[in-house]
Coordinates of C-alpha atoms in Angstrom, one line a residue:
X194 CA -15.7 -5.7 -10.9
X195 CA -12.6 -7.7 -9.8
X196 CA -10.3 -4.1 -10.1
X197 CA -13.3 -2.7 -7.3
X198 CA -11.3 -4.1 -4.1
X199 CA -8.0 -3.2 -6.0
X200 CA -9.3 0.5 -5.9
X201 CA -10.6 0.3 -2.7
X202 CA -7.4 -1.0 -1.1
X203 CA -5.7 1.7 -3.0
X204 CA -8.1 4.2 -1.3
X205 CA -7.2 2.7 1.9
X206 CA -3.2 3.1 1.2
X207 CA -4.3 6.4 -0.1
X208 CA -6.1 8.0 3.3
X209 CA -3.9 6.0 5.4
X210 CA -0.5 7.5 4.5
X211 CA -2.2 11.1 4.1
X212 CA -2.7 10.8 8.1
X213 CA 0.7 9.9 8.6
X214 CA 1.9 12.3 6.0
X215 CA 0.1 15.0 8.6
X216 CA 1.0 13.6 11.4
X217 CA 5.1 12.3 11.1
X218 CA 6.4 15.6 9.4
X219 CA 4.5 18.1 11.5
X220 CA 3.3 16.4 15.1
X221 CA 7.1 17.4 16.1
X222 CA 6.4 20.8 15.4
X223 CA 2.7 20.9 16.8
X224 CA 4.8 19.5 20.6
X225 CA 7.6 22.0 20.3
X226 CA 4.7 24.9 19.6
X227 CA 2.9 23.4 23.2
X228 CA 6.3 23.9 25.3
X229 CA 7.6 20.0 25.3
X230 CA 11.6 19.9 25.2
X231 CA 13.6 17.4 22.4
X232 CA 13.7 14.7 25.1
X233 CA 10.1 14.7 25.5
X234 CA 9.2 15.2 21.8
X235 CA 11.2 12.0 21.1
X236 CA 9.5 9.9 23.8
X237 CA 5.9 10.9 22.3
X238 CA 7.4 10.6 18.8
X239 CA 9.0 7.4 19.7
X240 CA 5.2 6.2 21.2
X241 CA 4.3 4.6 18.1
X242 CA 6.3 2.5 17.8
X243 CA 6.2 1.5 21.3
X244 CA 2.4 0.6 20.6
X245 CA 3.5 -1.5 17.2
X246 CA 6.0 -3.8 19.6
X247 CA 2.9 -5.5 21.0
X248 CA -0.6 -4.8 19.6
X249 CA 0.5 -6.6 16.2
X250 CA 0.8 -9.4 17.9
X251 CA -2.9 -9.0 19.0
X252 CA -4.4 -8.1 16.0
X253 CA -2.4 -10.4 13.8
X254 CA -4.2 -13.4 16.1
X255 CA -7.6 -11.9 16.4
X256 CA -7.4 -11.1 12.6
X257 CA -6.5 -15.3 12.0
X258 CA -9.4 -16.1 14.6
X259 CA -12.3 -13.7 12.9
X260 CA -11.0 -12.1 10.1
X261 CA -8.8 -9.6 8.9
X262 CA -10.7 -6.4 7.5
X263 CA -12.9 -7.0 10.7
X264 CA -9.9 -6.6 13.1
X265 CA -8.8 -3.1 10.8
X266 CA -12.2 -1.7 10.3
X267 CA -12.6 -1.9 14.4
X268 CA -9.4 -0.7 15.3
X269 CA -9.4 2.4 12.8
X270 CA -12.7 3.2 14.7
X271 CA -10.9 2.9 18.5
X272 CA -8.3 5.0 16.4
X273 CA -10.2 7.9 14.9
X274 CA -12.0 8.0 19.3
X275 CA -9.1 7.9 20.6
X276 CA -7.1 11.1 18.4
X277 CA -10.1 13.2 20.0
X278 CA -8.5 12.8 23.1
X279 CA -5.9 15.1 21.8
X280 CA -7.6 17.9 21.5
X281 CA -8.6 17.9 25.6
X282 CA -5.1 19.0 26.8
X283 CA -1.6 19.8 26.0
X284 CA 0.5 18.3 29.3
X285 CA 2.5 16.1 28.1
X286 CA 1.7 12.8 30.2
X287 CA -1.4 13.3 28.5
X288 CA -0.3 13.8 25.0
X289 CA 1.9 10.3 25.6
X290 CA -1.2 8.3 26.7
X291 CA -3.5 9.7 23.5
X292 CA -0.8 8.9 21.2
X293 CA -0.3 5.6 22.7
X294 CA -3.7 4.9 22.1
X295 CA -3.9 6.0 18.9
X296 CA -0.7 3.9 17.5
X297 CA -1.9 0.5 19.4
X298 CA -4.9 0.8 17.6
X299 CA -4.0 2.1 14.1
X300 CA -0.6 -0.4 14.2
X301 CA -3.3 -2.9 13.0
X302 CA -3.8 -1.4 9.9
X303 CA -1.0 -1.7 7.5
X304 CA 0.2 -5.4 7.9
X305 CA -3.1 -6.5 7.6
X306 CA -3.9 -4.7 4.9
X307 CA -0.2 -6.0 3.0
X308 CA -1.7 -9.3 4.0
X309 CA -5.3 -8.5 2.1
X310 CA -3.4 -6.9 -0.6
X311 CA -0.7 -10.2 -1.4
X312 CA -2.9 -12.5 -0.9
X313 CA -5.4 -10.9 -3.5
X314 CA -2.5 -10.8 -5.8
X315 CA -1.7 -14.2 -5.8
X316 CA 1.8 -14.7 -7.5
X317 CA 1.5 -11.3 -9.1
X318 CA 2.9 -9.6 -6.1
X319 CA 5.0 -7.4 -8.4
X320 CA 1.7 -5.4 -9.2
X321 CA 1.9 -4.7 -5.0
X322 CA 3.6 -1.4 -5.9
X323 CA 1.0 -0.4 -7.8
X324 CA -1.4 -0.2 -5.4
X325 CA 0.8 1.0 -2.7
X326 CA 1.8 3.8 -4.8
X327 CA -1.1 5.6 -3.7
X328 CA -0.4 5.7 -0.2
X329 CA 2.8 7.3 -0.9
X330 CA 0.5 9.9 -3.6
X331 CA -1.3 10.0 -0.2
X332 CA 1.6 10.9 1.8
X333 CA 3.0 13.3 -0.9
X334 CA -0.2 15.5 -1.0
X335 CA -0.6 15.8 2.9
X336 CA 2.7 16.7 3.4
X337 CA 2.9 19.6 0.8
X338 CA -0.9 20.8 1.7
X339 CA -0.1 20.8 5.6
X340 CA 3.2 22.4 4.9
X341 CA 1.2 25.5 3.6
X342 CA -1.5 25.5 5.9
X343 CA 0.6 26.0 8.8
X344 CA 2.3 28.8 7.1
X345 CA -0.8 30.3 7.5
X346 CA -2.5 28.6 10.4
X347 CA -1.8 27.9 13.6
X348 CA -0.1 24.6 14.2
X349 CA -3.3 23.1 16.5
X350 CA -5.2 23.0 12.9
X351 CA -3.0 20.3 12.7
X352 CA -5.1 18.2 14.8
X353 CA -8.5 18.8 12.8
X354 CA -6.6 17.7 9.6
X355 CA -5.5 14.6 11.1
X356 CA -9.1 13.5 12.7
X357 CA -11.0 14.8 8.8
X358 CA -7.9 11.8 7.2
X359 CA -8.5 9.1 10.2
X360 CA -12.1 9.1 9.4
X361 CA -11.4 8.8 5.5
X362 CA -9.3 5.7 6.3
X363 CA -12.4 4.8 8.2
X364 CA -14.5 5.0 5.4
X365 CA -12.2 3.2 3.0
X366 CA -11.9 0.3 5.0
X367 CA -15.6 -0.2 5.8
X368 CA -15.6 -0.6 1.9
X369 CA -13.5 -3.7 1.8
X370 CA -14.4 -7.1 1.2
X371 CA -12.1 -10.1 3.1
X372 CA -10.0 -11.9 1.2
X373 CA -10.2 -16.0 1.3
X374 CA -7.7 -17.3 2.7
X375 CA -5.2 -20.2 1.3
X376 CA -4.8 -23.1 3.1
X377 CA -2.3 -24.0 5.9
X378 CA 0.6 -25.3 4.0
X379 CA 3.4 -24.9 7.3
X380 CA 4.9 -27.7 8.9
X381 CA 4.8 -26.9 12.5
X382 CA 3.8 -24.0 14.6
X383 CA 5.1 -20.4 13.6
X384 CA 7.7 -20.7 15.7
X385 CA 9.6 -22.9 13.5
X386 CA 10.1 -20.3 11.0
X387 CA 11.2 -17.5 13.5
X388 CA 14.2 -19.3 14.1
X389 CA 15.7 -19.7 10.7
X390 CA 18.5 -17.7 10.1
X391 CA 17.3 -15.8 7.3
X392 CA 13.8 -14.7 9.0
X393 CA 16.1 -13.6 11.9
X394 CA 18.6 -12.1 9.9
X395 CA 15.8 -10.1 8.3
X396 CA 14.3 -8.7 11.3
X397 CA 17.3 -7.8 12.9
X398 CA 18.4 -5.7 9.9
X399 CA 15.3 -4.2 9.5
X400 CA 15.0 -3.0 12.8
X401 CA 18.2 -1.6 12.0
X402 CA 17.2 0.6 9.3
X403 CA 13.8 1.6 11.0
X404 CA 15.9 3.1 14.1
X405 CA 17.7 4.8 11.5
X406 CA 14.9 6.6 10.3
X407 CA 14.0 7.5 14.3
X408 CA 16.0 11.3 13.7
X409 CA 14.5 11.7 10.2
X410 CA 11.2 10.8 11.6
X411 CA 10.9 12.8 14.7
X412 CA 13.6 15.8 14.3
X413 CA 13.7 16.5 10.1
X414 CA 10.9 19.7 9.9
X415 CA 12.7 20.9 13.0
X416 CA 16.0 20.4 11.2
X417 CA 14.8 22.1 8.0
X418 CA 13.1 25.1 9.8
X419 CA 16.1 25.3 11.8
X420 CA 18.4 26.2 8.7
X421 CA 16.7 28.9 7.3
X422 CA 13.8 26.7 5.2
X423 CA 10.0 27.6 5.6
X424 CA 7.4 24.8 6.5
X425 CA 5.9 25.3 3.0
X426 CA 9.6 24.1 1.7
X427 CA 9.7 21.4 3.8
X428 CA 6.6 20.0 2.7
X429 CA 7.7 20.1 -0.3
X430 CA 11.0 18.3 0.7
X431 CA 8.9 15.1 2.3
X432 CA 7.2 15.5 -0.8
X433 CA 10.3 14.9 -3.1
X434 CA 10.9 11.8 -1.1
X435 CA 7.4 10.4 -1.2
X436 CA 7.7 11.1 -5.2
X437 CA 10.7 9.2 -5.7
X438 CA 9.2 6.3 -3.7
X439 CA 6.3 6.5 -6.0
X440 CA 8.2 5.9 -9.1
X441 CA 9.9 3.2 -7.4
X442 CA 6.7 1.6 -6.3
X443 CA 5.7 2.4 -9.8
X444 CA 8.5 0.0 -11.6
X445 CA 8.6 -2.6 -9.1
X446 CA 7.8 -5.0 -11.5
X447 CA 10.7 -4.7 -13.7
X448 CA 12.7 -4.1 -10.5
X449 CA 11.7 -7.9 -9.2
X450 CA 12.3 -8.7 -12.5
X451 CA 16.5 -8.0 -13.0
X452 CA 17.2 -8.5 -9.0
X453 CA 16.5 -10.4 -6.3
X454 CA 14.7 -9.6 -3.1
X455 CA 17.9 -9.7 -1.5
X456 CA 20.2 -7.5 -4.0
X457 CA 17.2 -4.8 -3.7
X458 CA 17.6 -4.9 -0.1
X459 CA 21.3 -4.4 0.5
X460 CA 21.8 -1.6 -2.2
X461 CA 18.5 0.1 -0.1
X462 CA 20.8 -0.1 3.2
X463 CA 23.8 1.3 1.2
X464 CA 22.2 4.0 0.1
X465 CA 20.4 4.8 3.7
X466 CA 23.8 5.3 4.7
X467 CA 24.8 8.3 1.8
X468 CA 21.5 10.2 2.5
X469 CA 21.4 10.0 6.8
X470 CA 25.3 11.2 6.3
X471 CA 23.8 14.1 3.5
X472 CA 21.0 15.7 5.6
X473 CA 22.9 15.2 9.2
X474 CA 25.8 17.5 7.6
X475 CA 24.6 18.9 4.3
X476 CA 21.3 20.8 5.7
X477 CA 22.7 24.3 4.6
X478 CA 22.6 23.1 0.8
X479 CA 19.6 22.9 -0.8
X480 CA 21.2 21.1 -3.5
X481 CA 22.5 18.7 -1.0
X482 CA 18.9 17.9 0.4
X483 CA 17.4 17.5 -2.9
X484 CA 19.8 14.5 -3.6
X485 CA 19.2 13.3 -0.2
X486 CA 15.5 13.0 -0.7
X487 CA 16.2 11.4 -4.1
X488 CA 17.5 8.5 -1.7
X489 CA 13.9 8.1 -0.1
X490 CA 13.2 5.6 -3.3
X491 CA 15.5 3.4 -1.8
X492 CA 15.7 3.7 1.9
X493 CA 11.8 3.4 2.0
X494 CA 10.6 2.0 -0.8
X495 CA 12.7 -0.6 -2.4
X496 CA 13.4 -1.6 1.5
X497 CA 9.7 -1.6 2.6
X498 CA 8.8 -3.5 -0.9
X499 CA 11.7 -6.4 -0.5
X500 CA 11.6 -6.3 2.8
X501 CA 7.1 -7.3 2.7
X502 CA 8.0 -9.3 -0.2
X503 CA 10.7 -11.3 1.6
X504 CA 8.3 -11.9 4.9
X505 CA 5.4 -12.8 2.1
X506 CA 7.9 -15.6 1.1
X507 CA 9.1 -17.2 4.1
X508 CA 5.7 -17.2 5.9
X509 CA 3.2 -19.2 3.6
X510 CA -0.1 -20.3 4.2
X511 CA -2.0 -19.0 7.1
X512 CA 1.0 -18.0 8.8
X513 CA 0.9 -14.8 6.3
X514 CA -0.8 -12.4 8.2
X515 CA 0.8 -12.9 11.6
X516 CA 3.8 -13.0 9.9
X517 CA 3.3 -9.5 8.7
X518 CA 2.2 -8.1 12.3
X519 CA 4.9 -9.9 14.1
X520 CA 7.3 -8.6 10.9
X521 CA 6.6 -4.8 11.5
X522 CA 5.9 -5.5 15.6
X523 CA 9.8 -6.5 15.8
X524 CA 10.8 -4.1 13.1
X525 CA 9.1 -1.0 13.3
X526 CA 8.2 -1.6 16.8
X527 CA 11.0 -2.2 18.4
X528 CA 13.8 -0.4 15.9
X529 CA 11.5 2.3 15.9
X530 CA 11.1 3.2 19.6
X531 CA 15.4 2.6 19.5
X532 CA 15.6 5.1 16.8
X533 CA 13.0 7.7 18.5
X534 CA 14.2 7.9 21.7
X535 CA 17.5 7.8 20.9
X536 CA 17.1 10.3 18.3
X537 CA 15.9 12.8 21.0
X538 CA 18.5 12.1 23.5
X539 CA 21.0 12.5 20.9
X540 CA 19.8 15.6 19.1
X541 CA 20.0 17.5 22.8
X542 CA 23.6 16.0 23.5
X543 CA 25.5 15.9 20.1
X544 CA 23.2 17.9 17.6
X545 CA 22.2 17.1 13.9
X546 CA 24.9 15.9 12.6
X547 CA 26.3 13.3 15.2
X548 CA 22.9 12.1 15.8
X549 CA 22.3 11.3 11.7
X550 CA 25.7 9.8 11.7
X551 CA 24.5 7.5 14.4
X552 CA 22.0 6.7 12.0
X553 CA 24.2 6.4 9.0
X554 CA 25.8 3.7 10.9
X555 CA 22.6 2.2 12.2
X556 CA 21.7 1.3 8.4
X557 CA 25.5 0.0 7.9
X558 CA 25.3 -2.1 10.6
X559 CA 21.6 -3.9 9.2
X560 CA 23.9 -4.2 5.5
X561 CA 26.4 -6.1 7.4
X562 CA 23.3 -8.7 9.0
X563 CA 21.5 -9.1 6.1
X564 CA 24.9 -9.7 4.2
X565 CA 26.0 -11.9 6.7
X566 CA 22.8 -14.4 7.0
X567 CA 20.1 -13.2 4.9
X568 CA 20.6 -17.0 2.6
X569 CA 17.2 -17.7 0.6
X570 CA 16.8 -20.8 -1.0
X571 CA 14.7 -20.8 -4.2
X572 CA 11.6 -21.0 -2.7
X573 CA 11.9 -17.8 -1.1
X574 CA 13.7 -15.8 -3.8

C-alpha cells in the first residue's frame, strides 16, 4: 500500500502533462486556424505564464493554511469550468480571458504536487524522476496522438481532447492523500531566504532559460509545418524530446550521484544554447532537428530536475511548498510571459532564426548568472 500514492501521483504527472502535451504543441495552430496574427498568438500563448506570475503565490499560501491536495483538487475543478469557456467563441479578447482563467487556476498544480511528491520522498529525492517520468510518457503520447488526429480532424477537436485530459487530471487528483508535513525548521520569515545570493541567482537564471523556451513554446509546430513537415511528424518530433527527457528522468539517480545540482544545471544551459541555435537555422534538415530534440533531456529535464531539487534544498521546512510556487511564479511566470511575447514580436520582425538566436543567447546569459553566484554550501548541495 505505501507505492498506492506513488502511483497515484504518477497518474497525476501522467494526465497533467498529456493536457499540456495537447495544448502547448497545437493551441498555436488551433489560433492561427481562427484568424489571430503572430503578435496575437504570442500574447494568448504568453497568457500562461502571465497567470503563473501571481496565482502561485495564492495557492502556495492557501495550500500552507488548509492543505495542499485541497488547494489542487479545487483549482483543477475551476480549471476543467473554465476551458469550457473556449468553446463559446473564437474573438480573440475572449480567447485571452479563457486562457487566463484557465492558467491562474491550473498554475496550482505542479509545484504543489513537486511539493507532495519531495516531501513523500523524504531524502530519496533521486527517485523524483521516476515518478515524474510519467508525465513526460504523458506528454509524449498526447503529442504523437494529437499530431495524427489533426491530420485528419479539424483543429477545433482540439478543444474536446483537451477538456476529456483536464478531467483525467481531475480524477487523479481527487485520488490523493495529503502528505504530513515536517516541521518549521527556518529561522525567520521566507523572506530571509529570497535574498541569498544563490536563491536569487537561481531564479534569475531560470527565468532565463524559461523565456528561452517562449519561441519553442509558442511558434515550433508552426515552424515545422512551415518547412515542409506534416503535424503527424511534428508530433512525433515533441515526442523525441519528451523521450529523451524520459530517460533522463529515468537515470536521475545515478545522475545526482556523479554531479552536483549545480554541474547538472550549467551543462543544461550550455546545451540550450546548441539546440535554440540548431532549430532557429537548421529547420530544413531533419537530421539537424533530430539532434536538436535529443537536447530536450537537458534543457528540460536535467534543468527542471536540478533546478526543483535546488529550490527543495534551500527552502526547508514549511517554507517548501511556497517555495516551489514562488520558484516557478518568478521563473516560469515571469521568464515565460518575456519569452512568449517576445517570441511573437520577434518571429513577425526578424523571422525563425533571429528570434531562436535571441533565445540561444537568452540561455547563455542564465549560464553566466548561475556561474557567477549560484555558491551552495554543503547543506544545499
Amino acid at each position: 500500500m505505501a507505492d498506492l500514492p506513488r502511483r497515484r501521483l504518477a497518474g497525476f504527472y501522467f494526465f497533467y502533462f498529456a493536457y499540456l502535451g495537447a495544448f502547448a504543441p497545437f493551441f498555436s495552430i488551433y489560433l492561427k486556424a481562427v484568424g489571430l496574427s503572430p503578435v496575437e498568438i504570442g500574447t494568448v500563448m504568453a497568457l500562461p505564464a502571465v497567470a503563473r506570475m501571481t496565482a502561485p503565490h495564492l495557492w502556495g499560501w492557501l495550500a500552507d493554511a488548509g492543505g495542499v491536495m485541497r488547494v489542487v483538487r479545487a483549482t483543477t475543478l475551476a480549471g476543467l469550468m473554465c476551458w469550457l469557456g473556449m468553446f463559446a467563441g473564437t474573438a480573440f479578447v475572449w480567447i485571452c480571458a479563457v486562457a487566463f482563467a484557465l492558467s491562474f487556476f491550473l498554475s496550482a498544480a505542479i509545484p504543489l504536487v513537486d511539493s507532495t511528491t519531495l516531501l513523500r520522498l523524504g531524502e530519496r529525492t533521486g527517485d523524483y524522476g521516476r515518478i515524474r517520468l510519467w508525465g513526460s510518457i504523458g506528454y509524449m503520447v498526447a503529442v504523437v496522438a494529437v499530431g495524427y488526429l489533426l491530420d485528419f480532424f479539424h483543429v477545433s477537436a482540439l478543444l474536446w481532447i483537451v477538456l476529456v485530459l483536464i478531467a483525467g487530471t481531475l480524477a487523479l487528483g481527487l485520488s490523493i492523500p495529503e502528505t504530513d508535513r515536517p516541521p518549521h525548521t527556518e529561522a525567520g520569515p521566507i523572506s530571509h531566504i529570497l535574498k541569498r545570493p544563490a536563491v536569487m541567482a537561481l531564479i534569475a537564471g531560470s527565468a532565463l532559460m524559461v523565456a528561452a523556451h517562449g519561441p519553442y513554446y509558442s511558434f515550433y509546430s508552426i515552424h515545422l509545418v512551415s518547412h515542409g513537415y506534416s503535424k503527424g511528424m511534428t508530433g512525433w518530433l515533441w515526442a523525441l524530446g519528451v523521450l529523451c527527457e524520459i530517460g533522463i528522468f529515468f537515470w536521475l539517480p545515478r545522475l545526482y550521484g556523479a554531479f552536483t545540482l549545480r554541474q547538472i544545471l550549467i551543462a543544461s544551459f550550455a546545451l540550450a544554447v546548441v539546440r535554440f541555435l540548431v532549430i532557429g537555422w537548421g529547420a530544413d534538415s531533419l537530421a539537424l532537428l533530430l539532434f536538436a530534440q535529443t537536447l530536450h533531456a537537458a534543457t528540460f529535464g536535467s534543468f527542471h530536475a536540478a533546478a526543483i531539487g535546488i529550490v527543495h534544498r534551500l527552502f526547508r521546512g514549511r517554507h517548501q511548498a511556497r517555495g516551489q510556487a514562488i520558484y516557478g511564479s518568478l521563473t516560469y511566470g515571469v521568464g515565460g510571459t518575456v519569452g512568449s511575447l517576445a517570441s511573437g514580436y520577434g518571429w513577425e520582425q526578424f523571422g525563425a532564426g533571429q528570434t531562436f538566436t535571441l533565445a540561444a543567447g537568452a540561455a547563455g546569459l542564465g549560464m553566466l548568472i548561475v556561474l557567477w553566484k549560484l555558491k551552495l554550501d554543503e547543506r544545499d548541495r
